[in-house]
Coordinates of N, CA and C in Angstrom, one line a residue:
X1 N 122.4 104.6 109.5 CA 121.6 104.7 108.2 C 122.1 103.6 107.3
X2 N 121.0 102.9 106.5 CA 121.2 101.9 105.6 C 121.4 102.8 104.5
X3 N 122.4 102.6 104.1 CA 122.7 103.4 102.1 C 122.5 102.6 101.2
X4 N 122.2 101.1 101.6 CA 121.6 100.3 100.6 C 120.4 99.8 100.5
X5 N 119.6 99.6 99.4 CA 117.7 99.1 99.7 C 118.2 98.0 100.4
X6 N 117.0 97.6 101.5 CA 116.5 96.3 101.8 C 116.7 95.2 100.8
X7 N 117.5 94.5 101.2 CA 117.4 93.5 99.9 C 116.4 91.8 99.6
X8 N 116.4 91.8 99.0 CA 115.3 90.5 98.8 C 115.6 89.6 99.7
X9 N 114.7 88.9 100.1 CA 115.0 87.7 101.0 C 116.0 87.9 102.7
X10 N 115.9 89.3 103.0 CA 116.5 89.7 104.4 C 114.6 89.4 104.7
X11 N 114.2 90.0 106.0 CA 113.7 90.1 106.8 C 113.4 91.5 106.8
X12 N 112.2 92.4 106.4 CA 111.8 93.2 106.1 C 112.4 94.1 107.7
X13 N 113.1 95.0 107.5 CA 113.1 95.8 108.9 C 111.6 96.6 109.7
X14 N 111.5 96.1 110.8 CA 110.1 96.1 111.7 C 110.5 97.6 111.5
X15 N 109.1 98.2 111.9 CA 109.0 99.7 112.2 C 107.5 100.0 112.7
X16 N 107.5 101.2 113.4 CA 106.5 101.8 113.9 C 106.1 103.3 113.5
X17 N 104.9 104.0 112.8 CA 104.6 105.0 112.3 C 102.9 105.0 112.6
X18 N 102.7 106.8 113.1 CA 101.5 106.9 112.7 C 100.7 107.4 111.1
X19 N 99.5 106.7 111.1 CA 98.7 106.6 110.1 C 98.3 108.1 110.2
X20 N 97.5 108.5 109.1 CA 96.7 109.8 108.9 C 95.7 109.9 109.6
X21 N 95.0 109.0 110.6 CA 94.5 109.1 111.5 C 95.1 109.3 112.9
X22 N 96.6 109.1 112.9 CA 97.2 108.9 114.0 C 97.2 108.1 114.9
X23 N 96.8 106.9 114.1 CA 96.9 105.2 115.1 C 98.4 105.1 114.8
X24 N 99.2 104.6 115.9 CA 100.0 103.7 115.5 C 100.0 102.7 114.7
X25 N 100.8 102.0 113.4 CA 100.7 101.2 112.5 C 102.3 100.6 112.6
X26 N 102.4 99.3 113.5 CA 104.0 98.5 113.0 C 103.5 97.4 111.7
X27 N 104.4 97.7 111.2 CA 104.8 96.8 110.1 C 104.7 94.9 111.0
X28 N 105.3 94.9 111.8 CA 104.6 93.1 112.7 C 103.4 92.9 113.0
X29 N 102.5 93.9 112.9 CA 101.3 94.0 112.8 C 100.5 92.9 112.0
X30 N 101.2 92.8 110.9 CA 100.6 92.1 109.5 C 101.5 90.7 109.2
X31 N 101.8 90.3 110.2 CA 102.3 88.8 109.8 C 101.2 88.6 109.5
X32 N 101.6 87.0 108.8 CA 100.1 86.0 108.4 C 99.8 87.2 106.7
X33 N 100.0 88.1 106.7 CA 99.4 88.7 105.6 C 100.6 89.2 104.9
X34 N 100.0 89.2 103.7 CA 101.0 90.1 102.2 C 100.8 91.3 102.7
X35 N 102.1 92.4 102.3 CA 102.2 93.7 102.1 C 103.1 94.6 101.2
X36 N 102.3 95.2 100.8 CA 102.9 96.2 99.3 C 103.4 97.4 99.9
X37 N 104.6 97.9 100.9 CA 105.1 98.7 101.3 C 105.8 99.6 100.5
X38 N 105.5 100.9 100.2 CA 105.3 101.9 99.1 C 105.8 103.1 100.2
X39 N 107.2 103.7 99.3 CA 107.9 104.6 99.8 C 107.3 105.8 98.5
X40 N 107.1 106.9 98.8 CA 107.0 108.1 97.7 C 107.5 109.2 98.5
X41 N 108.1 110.6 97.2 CA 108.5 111.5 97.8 C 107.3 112.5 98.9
X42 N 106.4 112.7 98.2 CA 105.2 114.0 99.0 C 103.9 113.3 98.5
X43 N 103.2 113.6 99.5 CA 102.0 114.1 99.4 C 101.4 115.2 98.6
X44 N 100.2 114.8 97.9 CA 99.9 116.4 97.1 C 100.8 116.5 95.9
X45 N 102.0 115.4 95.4 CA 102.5 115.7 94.1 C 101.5 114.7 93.0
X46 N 102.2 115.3 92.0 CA 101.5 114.7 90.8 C 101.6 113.4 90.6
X47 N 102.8 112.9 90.4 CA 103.1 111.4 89.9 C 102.9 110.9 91.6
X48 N 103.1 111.1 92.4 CA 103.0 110.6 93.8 C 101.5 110.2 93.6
X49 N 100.3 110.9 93.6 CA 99.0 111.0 93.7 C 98.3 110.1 92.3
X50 N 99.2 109.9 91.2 CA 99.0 109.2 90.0 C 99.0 107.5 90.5
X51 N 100.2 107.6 91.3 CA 100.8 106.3 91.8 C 99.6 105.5 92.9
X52 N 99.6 106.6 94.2 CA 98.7 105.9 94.8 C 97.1 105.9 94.5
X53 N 96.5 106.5 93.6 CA 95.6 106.5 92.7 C 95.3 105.0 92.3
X54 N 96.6 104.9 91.6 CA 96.4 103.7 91.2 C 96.4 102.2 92.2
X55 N 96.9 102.6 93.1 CA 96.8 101.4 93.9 C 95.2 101.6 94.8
X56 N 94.7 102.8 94.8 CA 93.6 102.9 95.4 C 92.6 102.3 94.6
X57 N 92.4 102.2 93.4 CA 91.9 101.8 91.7 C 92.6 100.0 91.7
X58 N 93.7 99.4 92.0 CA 93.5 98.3 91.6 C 93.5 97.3 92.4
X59 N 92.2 96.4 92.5 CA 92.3 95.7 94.0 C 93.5 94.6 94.1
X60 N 94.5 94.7 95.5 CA 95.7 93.9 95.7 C 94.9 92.8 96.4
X61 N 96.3 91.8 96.4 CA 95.6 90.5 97.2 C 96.8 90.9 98.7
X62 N 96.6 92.0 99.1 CA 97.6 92.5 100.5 C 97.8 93.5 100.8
X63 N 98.0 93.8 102.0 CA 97.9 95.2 103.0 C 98.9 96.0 102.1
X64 N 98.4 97.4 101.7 CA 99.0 97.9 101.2 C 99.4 99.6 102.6
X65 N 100.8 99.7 102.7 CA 101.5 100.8 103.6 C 101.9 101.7 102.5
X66 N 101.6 102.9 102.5 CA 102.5 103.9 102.0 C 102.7 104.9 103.1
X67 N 104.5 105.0 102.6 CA 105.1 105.8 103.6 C 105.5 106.6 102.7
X68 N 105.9 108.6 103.2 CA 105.9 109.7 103.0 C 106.6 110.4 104.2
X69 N 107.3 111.4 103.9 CA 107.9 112.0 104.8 C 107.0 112.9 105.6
X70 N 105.5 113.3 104.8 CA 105.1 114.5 105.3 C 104.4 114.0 106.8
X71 N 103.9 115.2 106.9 CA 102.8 115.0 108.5 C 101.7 114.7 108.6
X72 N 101.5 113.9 109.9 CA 99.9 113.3 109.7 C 99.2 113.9 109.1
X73 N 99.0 115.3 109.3 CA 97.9 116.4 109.1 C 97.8 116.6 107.9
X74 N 98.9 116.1 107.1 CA 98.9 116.4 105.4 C 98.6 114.9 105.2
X75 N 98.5 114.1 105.4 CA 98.4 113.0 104.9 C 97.0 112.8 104.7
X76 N 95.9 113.1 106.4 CA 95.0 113.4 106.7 C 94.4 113.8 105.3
X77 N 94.7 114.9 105.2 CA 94.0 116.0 104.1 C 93.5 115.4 102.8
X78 N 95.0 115.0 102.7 CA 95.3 114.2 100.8 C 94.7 113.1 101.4
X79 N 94.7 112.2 102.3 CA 94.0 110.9 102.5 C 92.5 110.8 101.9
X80 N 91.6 111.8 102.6 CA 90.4 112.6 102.9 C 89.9 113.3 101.4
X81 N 90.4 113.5 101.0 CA 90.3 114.1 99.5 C 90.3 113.3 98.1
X82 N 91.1 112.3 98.8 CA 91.4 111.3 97.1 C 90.7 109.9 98.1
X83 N 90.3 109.8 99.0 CA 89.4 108.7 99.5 C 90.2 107.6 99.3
X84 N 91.9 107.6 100.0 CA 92.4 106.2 100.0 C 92.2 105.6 101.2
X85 N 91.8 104.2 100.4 CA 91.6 103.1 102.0 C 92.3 102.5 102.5
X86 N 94.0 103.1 102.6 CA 94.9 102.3 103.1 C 95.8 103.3 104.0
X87 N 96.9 102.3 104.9 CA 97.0 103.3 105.5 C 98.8 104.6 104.9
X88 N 98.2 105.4 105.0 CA 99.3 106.5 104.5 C 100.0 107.1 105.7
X89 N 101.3 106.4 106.1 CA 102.2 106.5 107.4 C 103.2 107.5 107.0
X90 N 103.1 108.3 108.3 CA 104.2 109.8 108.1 C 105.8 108.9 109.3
X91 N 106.5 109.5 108.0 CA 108.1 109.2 108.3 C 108.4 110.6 109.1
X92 N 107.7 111.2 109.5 CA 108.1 112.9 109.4 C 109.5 113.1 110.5
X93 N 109.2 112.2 111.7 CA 110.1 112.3 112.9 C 110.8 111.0 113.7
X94 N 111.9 111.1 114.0 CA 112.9 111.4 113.0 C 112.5 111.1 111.8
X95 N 112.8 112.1 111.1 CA 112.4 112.5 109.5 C 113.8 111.4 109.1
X96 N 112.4 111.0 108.0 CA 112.8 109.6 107.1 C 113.8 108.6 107.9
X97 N 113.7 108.2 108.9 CA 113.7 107.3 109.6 C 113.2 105.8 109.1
X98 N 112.3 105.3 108.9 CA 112.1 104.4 108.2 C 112.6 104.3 106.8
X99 N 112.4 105.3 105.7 CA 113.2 105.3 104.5 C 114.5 105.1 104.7
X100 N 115.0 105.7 105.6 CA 117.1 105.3 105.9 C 116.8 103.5 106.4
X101 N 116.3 103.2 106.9 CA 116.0 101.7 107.2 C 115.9 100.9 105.8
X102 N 115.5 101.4 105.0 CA 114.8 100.6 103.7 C 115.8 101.2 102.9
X103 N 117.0 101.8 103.3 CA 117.9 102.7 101.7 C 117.2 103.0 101.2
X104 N 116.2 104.2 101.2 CA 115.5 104.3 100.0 C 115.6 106.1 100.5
X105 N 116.3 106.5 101.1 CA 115.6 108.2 101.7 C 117.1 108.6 100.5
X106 N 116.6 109.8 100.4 CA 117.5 110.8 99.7 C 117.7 111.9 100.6
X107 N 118.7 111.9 100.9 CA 119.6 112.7 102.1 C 119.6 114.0 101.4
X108 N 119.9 114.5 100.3 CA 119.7 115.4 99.6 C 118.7 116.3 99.1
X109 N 117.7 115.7 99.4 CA 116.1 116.3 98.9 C 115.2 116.3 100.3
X110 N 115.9 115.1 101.5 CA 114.7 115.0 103.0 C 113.6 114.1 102.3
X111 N 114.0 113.5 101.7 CA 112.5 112.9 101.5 C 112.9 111.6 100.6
X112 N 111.7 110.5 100.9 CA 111.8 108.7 100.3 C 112.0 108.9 99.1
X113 N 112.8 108.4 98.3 CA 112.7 108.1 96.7 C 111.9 106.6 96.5
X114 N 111.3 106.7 95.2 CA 110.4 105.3 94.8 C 110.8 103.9 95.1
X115 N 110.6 103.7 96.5 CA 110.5 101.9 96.8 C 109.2 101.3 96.8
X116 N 109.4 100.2 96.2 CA 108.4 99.4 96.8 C 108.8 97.8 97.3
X117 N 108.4 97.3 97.9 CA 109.2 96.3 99.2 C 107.8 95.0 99.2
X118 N 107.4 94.5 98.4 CA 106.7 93.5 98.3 C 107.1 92.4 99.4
X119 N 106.3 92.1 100.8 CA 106.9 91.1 102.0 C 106.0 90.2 102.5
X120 N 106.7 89.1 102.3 CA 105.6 87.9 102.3 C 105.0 88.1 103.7
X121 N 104.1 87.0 104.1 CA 103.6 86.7 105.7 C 104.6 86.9 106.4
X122 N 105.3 85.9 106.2 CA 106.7 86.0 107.2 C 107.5 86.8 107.9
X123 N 107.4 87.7 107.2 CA 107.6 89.0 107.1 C 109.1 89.3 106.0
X124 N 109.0 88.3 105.5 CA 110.1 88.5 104.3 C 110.0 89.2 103.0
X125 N 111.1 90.0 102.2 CA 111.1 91.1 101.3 C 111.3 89.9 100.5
X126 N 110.1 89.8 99.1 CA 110.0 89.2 98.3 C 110.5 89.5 97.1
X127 N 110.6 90.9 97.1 CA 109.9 91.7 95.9 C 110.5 93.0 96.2
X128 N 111.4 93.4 95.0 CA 111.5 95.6 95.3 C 112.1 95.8 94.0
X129 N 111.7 97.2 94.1 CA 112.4 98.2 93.1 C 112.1 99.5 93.5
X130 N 113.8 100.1 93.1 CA 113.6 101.7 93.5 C 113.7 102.2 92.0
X131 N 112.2 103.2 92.1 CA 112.4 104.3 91.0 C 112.9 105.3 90.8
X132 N 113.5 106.0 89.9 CA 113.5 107.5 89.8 C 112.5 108.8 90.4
X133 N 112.9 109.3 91.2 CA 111.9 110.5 91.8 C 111.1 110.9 90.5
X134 N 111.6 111.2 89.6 CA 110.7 111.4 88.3 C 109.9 110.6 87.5
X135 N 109.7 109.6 87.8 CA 109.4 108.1 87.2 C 108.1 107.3 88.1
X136 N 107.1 106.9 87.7 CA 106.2 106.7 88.0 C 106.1 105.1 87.9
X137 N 105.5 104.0 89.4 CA 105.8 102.5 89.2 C 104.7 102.1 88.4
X138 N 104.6 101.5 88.1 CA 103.5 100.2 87.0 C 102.8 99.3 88.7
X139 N 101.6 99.8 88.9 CA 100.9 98.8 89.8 C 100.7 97.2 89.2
X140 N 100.7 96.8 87.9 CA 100.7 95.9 87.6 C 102.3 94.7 87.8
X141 N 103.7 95.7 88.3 CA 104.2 94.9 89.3 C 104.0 94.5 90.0
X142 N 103.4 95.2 90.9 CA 102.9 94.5 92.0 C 101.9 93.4 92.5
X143 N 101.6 93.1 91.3 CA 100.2 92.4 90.8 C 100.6 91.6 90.9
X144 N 101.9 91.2 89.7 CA 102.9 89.9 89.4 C 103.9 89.3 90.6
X145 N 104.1 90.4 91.3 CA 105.0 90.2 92.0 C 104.1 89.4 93.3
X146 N 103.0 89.6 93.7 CA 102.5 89.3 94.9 C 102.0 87.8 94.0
X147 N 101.4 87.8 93.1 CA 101.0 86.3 92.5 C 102.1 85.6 92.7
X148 N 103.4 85.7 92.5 CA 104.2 84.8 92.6 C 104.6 84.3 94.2
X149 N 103.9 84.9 94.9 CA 103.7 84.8 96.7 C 102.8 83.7 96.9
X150 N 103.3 82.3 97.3 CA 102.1 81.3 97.6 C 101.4 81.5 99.0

C-alpha cells in the first residue's frame, strides 16, 4: 500500500477496473489523451453527487475516470439516474485497491478520500489535490489545471 498520494510528475500508476457497465476500463487505455482521474468517497452521497454533477455540467478538454469504492450495480443505478457520460469505475475488489495505489484510500472509513490526479497523454500526473472527505473540489481546477497541459 502507497500511504502517500501519487506525486506530480511520477508516472500515473496503470490500473484496471470495471465501469458501471461492466467493461473493463485501464487507465493505458487513454494514452495520447488528457485525464481527470477523480477519487470520491460513495456513490449516492451529497457532496459526492454535487462534485460529479459538476463535472457532468462542465465540458472538460479530457477523459474524465471516477473511481468509488462501491459496486458496479450501484454505480449502474447512480450512473442511470443522474445521466453521467463518463466512466464511474468500482474499486470494490480488492477493495480500494486502486485508491491504496494513488494514497488516497482511508483505511479507516474503506473508502477513497478526495483525489484528483490530473495526467497528461503520457501518462504523466500533472496536476492533484487531496480534499477533505467533507469538502467539496472546485471543477474550475481542473479547468486550469488541464489548460496548462499543452
Amino acid at each position: 500500500m502507497n500511504a502517500h498520494p501519487a506525486e506530480v510528475g511520477a508516472l500515473a500508476p496503470d490500473f484496471e477496473l470495471q465501469d458501471q457497465h461492466g467493461a473493463p476500463v485501464k487507465l493505458s487505455m487513454f494514452r495520447g489523451e488528457k485525464v481527470v482521474l477523480v477519487f470520491y468517497p460513495l456513490a449516492f452521497s451529497g457532496i459526492c453527487e454535487g462534485e460529479l454533477t459538476a463535472l457532468r455540467d462542465q465540458p472538460l478538454d479530457a477523459r474524465v475516470l471516477a473511481v468509488s469504492v462501491d459496486s458496479v450495480f450501484a454505480l449502474r443505478a447512480w450512473s442511470d439516474r443522474e445521466g453521467y457520460g463518463f466512466a464511474l469505475l468500482s474499486d470494490f475488489w480488492p477493495h480500494g485497491q486502486v485508491a491504496q495505489a494513488y494514497g488516497v484510500f482511508d483505511e479507516a472509513k474503506g473508502l477513497a478520500r478526495r483525489g484528483t490526479f490530473v495526467i497528461d497523454g503520457e501518462g504523466v500526473i500533472r496536476w492533484s489535490v487531496i480534499s477533505p472527505i467533507s469538502s467539496a473540489r472546485d471543477v474550475a481546477d481542473y479547468v486550469k489545471a488541464l489548460a496548462d497541459i499543452s
